[in-house]
XYZ file of C-alpha atoms in Angstrom:
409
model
C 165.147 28.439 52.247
C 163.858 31.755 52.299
C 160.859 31.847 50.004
C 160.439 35.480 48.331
C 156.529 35.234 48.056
C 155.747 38.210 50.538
C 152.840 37.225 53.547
C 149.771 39.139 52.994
C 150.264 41.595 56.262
C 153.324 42.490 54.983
C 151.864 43.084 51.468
C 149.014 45.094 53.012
C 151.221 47.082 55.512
C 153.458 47.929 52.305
C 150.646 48.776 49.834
C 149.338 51.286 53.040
C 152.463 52.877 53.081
C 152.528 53.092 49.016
C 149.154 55.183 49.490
C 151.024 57.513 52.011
C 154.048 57.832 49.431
C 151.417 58.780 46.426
C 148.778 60.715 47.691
C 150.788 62.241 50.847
C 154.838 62.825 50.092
C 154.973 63.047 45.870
C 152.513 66.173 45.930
C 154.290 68.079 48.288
C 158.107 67.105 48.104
C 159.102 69.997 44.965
C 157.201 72.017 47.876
C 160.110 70.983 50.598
C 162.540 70.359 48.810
C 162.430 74.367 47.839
C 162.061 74.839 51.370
C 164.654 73.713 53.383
C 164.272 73.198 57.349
C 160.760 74.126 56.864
C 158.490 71.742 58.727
C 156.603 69.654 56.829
C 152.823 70.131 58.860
C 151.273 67.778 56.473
C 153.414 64.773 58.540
C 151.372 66.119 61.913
C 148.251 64.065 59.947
C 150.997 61.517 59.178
C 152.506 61.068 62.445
C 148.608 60.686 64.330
C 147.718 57.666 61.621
C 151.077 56.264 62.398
C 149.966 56.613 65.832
C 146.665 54.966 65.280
C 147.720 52.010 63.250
C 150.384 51.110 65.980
C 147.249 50.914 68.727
C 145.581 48.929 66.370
C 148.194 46.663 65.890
C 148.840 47.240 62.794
C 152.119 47.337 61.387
C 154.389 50.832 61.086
C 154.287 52.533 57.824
C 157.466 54.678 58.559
C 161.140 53.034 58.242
C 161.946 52.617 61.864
C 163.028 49.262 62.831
C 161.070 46.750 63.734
C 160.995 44.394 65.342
C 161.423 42.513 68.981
C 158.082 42.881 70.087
C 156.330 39.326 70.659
C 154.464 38.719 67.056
C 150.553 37.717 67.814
C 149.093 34.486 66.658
C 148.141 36.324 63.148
C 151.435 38.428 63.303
C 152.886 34.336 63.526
C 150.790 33.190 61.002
C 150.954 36.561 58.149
C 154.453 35.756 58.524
C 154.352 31.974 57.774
C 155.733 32.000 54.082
C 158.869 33.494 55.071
C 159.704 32.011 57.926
C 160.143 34.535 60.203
C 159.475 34.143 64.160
C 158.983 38.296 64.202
C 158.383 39.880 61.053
C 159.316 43.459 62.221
C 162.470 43.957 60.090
C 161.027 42.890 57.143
C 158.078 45.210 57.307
C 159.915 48.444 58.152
C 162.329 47.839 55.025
C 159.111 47.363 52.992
C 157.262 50.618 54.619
C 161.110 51.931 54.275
C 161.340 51.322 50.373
C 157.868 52.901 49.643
C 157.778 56.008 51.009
C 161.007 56.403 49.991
C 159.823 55.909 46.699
C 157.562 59.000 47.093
C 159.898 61.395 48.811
C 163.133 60.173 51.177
C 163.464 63.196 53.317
C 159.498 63.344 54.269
C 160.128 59.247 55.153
C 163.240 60.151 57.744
C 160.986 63.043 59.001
C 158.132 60.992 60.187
C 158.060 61.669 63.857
C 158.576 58.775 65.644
C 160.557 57.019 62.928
C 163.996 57.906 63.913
C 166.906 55.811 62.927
C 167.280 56.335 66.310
C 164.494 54.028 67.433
C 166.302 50.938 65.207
C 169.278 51.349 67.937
C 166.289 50.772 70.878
C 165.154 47.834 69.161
C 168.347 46.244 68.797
C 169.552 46.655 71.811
C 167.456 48.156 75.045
C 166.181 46.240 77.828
C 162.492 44.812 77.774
C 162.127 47.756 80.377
C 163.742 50.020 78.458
C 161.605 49.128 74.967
C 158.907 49.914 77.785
C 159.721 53.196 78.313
C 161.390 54.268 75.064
C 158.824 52.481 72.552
C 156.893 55.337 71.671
C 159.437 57.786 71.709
C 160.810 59.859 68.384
C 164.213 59.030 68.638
C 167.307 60.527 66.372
C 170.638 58.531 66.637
C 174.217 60.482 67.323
C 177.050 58.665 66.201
C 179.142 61.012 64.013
C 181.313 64.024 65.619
C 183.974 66.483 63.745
C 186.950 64.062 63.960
C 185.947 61.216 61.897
C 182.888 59.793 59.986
C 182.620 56.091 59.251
C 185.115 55.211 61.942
C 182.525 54.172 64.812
C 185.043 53.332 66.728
C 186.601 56.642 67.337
C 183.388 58.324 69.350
C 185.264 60.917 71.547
C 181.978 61.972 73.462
C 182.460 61.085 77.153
C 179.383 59.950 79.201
C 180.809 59.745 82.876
C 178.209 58.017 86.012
C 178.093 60.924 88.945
C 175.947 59.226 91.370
C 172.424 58.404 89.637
C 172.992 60.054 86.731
C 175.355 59.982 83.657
C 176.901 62.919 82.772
C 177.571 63.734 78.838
C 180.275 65.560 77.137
C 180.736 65.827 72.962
C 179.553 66.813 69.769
C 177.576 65.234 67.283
C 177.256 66.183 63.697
C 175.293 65.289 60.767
C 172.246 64.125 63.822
C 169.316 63.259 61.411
C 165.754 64.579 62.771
C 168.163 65.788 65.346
C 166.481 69.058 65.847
C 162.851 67.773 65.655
C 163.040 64.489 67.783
C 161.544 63.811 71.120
C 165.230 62.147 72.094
C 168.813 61.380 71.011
C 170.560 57.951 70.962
C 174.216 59.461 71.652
C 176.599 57.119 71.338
C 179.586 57.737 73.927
C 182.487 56.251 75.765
C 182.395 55.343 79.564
C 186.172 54.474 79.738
C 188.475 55.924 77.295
C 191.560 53.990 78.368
C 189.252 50.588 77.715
C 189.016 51.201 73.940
C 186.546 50.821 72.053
C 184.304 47.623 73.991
C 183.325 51.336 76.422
C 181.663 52.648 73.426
C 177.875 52.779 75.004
C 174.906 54.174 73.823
C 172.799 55.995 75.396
C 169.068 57.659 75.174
C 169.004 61.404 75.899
C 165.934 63.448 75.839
C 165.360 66.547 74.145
C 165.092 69.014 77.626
C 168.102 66.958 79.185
C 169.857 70.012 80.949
C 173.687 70.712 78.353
C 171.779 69.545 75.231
C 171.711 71.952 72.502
C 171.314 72.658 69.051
C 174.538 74.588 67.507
C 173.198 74.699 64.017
C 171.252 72.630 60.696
C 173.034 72.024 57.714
C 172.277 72.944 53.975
C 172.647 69.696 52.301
C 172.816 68.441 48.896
C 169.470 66.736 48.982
C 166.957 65.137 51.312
C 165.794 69.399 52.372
C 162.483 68.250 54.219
C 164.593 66.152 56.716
C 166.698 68.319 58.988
C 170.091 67.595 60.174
C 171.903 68.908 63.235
C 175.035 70.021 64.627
C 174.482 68.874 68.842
C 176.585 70.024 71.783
C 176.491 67.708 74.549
C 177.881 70.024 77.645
C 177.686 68.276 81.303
C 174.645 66.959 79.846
C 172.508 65.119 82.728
C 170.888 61.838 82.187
C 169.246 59.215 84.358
C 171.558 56.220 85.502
C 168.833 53.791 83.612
C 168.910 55.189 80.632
C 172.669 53.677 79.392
C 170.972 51.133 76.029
C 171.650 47.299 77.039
C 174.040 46.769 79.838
C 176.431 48.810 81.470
C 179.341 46.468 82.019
C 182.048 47.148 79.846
C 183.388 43.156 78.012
C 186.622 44.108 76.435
C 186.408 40.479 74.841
C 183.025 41.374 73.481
C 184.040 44.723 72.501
C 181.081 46.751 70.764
C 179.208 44.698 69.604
C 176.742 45.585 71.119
C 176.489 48.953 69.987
C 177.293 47.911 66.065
C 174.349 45.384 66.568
C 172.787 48.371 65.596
C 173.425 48.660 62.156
C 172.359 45.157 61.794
C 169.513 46.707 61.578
C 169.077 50.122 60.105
C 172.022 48.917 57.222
C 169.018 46.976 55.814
C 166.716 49.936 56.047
C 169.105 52.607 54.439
C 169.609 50.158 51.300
C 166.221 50.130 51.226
C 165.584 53.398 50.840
C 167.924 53.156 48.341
C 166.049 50.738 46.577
C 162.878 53.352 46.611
C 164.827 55.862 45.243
C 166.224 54.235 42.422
C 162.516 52.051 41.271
C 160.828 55.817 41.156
C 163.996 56.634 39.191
C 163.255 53.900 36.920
C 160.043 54.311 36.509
C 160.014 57.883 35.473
C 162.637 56.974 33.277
C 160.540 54.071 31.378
C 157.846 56.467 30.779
C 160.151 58.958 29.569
C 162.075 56.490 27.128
C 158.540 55.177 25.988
C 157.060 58.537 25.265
C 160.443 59.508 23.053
C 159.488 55.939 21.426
C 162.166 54.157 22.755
C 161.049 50.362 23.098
C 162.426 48.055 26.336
C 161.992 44.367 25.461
C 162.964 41.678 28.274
C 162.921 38.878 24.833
C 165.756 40.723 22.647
C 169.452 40.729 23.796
C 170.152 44.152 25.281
C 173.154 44.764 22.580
C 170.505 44.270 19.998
C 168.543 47.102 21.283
C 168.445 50.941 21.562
C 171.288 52.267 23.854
C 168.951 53.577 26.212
C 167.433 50.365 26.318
C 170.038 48.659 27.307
C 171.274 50.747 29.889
C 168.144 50.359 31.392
C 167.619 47.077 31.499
C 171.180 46.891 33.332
C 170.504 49.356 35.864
C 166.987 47.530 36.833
C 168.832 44.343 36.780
C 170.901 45.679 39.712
C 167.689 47.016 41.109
C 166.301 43.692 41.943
C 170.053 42.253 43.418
C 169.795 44.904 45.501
C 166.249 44.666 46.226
C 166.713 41.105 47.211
C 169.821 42.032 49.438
C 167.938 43.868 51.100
C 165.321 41.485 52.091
C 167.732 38.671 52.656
C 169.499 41.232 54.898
C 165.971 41.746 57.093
C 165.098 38.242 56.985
C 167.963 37.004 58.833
C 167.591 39.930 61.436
C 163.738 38.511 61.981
C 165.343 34.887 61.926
C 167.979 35.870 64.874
C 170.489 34.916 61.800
C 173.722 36.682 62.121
C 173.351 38.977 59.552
C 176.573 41.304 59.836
C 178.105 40.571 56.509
C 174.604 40.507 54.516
C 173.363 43.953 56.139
C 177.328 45.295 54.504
C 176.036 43.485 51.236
C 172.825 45.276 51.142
C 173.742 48.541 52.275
C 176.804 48.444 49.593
C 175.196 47.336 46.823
C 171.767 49.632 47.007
C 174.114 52.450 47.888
C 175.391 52.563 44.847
C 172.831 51.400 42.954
C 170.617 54.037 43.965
C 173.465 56.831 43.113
C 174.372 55.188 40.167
C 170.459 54.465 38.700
C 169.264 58.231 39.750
C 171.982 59.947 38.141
C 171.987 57.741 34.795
C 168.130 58.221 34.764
C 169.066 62.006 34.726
C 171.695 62.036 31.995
C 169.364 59.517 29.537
C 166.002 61.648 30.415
C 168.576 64.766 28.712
C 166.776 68.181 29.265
C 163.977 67.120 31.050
C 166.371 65.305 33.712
C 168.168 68.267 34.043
C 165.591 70.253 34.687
C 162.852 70.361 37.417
C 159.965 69.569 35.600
C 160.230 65.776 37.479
C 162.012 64.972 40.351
C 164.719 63.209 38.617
C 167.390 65.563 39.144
C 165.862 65.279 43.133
C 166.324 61.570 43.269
C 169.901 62.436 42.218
C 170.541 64.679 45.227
C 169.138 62.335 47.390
C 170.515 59.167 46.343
C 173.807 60.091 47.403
C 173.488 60.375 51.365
C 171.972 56.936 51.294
C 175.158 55.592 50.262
C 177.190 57.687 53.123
C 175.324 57.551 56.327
C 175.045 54.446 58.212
C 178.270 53.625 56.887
C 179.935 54.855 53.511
C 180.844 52.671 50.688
C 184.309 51.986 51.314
C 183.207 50.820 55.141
C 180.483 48.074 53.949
C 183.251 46.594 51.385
C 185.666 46.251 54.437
C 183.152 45.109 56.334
C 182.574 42.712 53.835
C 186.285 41.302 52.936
C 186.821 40.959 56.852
C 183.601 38.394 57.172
C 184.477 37.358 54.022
C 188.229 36.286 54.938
C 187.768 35.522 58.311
C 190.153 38.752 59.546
C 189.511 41.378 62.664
C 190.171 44.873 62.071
C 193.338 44.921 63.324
C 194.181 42.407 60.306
C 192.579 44.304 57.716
C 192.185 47.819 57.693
């Protein structure tokens, strides 16, 4: 049974990064939100307590993933109540969901938060976590001729004597311009389909990596996102993620074990997004004198009211998705099908609960006196990267029924 009653660490670790969210990200996020690819310097303070909490031991307040470092007798016994054996997952969705409360683009900007360092985690070598764990990684999956389609990476990574040489380009490469390295996901055999989609780590001064462009985007400004060229880019031999042989039985899994974990993370950040959108839209509805009882039916209440209430009901589904999602990753569960849940469901939740909160709030929503009309923006990457909402409902009907992807498409 999983048992919902968070430990204290984690409680502590997420209250920290509530602080950072408050008294940090909501000041300044009108600030870069107005001021697109402009770096944020108020994360350099950000990134050095990051820094200092890790040597301490304690736990990450950015949304990286967590976890496969060996928990400490503490670590073991903070995470008792759930019953996790490594409660890393669990408390990067938690730091994940809070500073994504205060401002989602300043949360994937952290240095040394990269989605890119969820792929190390999932599924590097115990030398490799060695030598990448304290990196800034940015993760390259996406190129010009499809989107959600993982398995149709045309990049080529090609092993000339002690070093892999890399040939592609990546679009829509989050922190792509600002991290220390890329996780570039390529293929080593073309002709073996897609089990020879690898991934590898490239570092920012690899000779034949560039930066083409950055996008103008919709919403989350403060986080930059980059157009790569990978031309006879030169890597070291070591540096392919996990194990070079190519299974074709096994395909790439491997590689998708990936989103096991960050699927989790993006829903919650979804989940931030749409609580601060709630919020600001209770005190709105109570200042216009609108009242929100939890003991009268919602039909028997003010319009508004009831809209609300149904929105924050599927706030806490996904919410607990989410968790459910992390929990299993911590447990070495499986968690494939639940990550799809999670990442589906807060997806559109978050799109769904910004957006209403704007069209109830009326002028003010509209307008940029709050950051509703912000959240709004926002919200709507969170449900496209990592997988858009079509994907994580196929996803889900294939666990679901038991077919491949070759069955259902």
């Amino acid at each position: 049974m999983i048992n919902l009653e968070l430990p204290k660490k984690l409680r502590a670790s997420a209250n920290q990064a509530h602080q950072v969210a408050t008294e940090i990200f909501r000041p300044i996020s009108r600030k870069y939100d107005l001021a697109e690819h402009e770096y944020p310097v108020e994360l350099d303070t950000m990134a050095a307590m990051v820094e200092g909490l890790a040597d301490s031991g304690t736990q990450k307040i950015g949304g990286a993933a967590g976890g496969r470092e060996d928990d400490s007798e503490s670590d073991a016994h903070a995470t008792e109540l759930l019953g996790n054996s490594n409660g890393g997952n669990m408390s990067a969705l938690l730091n994940a969901l809070e500073t994504s409360w205060g401002d989602v683009g300043l949360m994937l900007s952290i240095p040394y938060q990269g989605l890119g360092n969820a792929a190390i985690a999932a599924v590097a070598t115990d030398e490799q976590l060695k030598r990448f764990g304290k990196v800034w990684a940015s993760m390259a999956i996406t190129e010009p001729s499809f989107g959600s389609d993982s398995a149709a990476v045309t990049t080529t990574a090609v092993l000339d004597g002690d070093e892999w040489v890399l040939n592609g380009e990546k679009i829509f490469v989050t922190a792509g311009q600002r991290s220390t390295h890329i996780v570039v996901w390529a293929s080593v055999d073309k002709s073996l389909g897609r089990a020879a989609i690898k991934s590898f780590v490239v570092p920012r001064d690899a000779p034949g990596l560039s930066v083409a462009r950055l996008e103008h985007k919709l919403g989350i400004k403060a986080s930059d996102t980059a157009v790569l060229l990978l031309q006879d880019c030169r890597i070291p031999k070591d540096n392919i993620l996990g194990s070079p042989e190519v299974n074709v039985e096994k395909g790439f899994a491997g590689v998708m074990q990936t989103f096991d974990n960050t699927r989790p993370l993006v829903a919650a950040m979804a989940v931030g997004v749409a609580r601060a959108a709630l919020e600001e839209l209770r005190a709105i509805l109570t200042d216009a004198g609108v009242e929100i009882s939890y003991d009268t039916p919602p039909n028997n209440q003010h319009a508004a009211a009831a809209e609300f209430l149904r929105m924050e009901a599927d706030y806490e589904a996904a919410y607990l998705l989410s968790l459910r999602a992390a929990w299993m990753a911590d447990n070495k569960k499986p968690n494939s099908l639940e990550a799809s849940m999670s990442k589906a469901k807060a997806g559109r939740t978050g799109t769904d609960v910004s957006l209403k909160a704007v069209e109830l709030a009326g002028a003010i929503g509209y307008s940029q006196r709050t950051l509703l009309e912000k959240w709004g923006r926002d919200s709507k990457i969170l449900d496209i990267f990592e997988g858009t909402q079509q994907i994580q409902q196929l996803i889900v009907a294939r666990r679901i029924l038991g077919k491949t992807s070759a069955e259902l498409k």
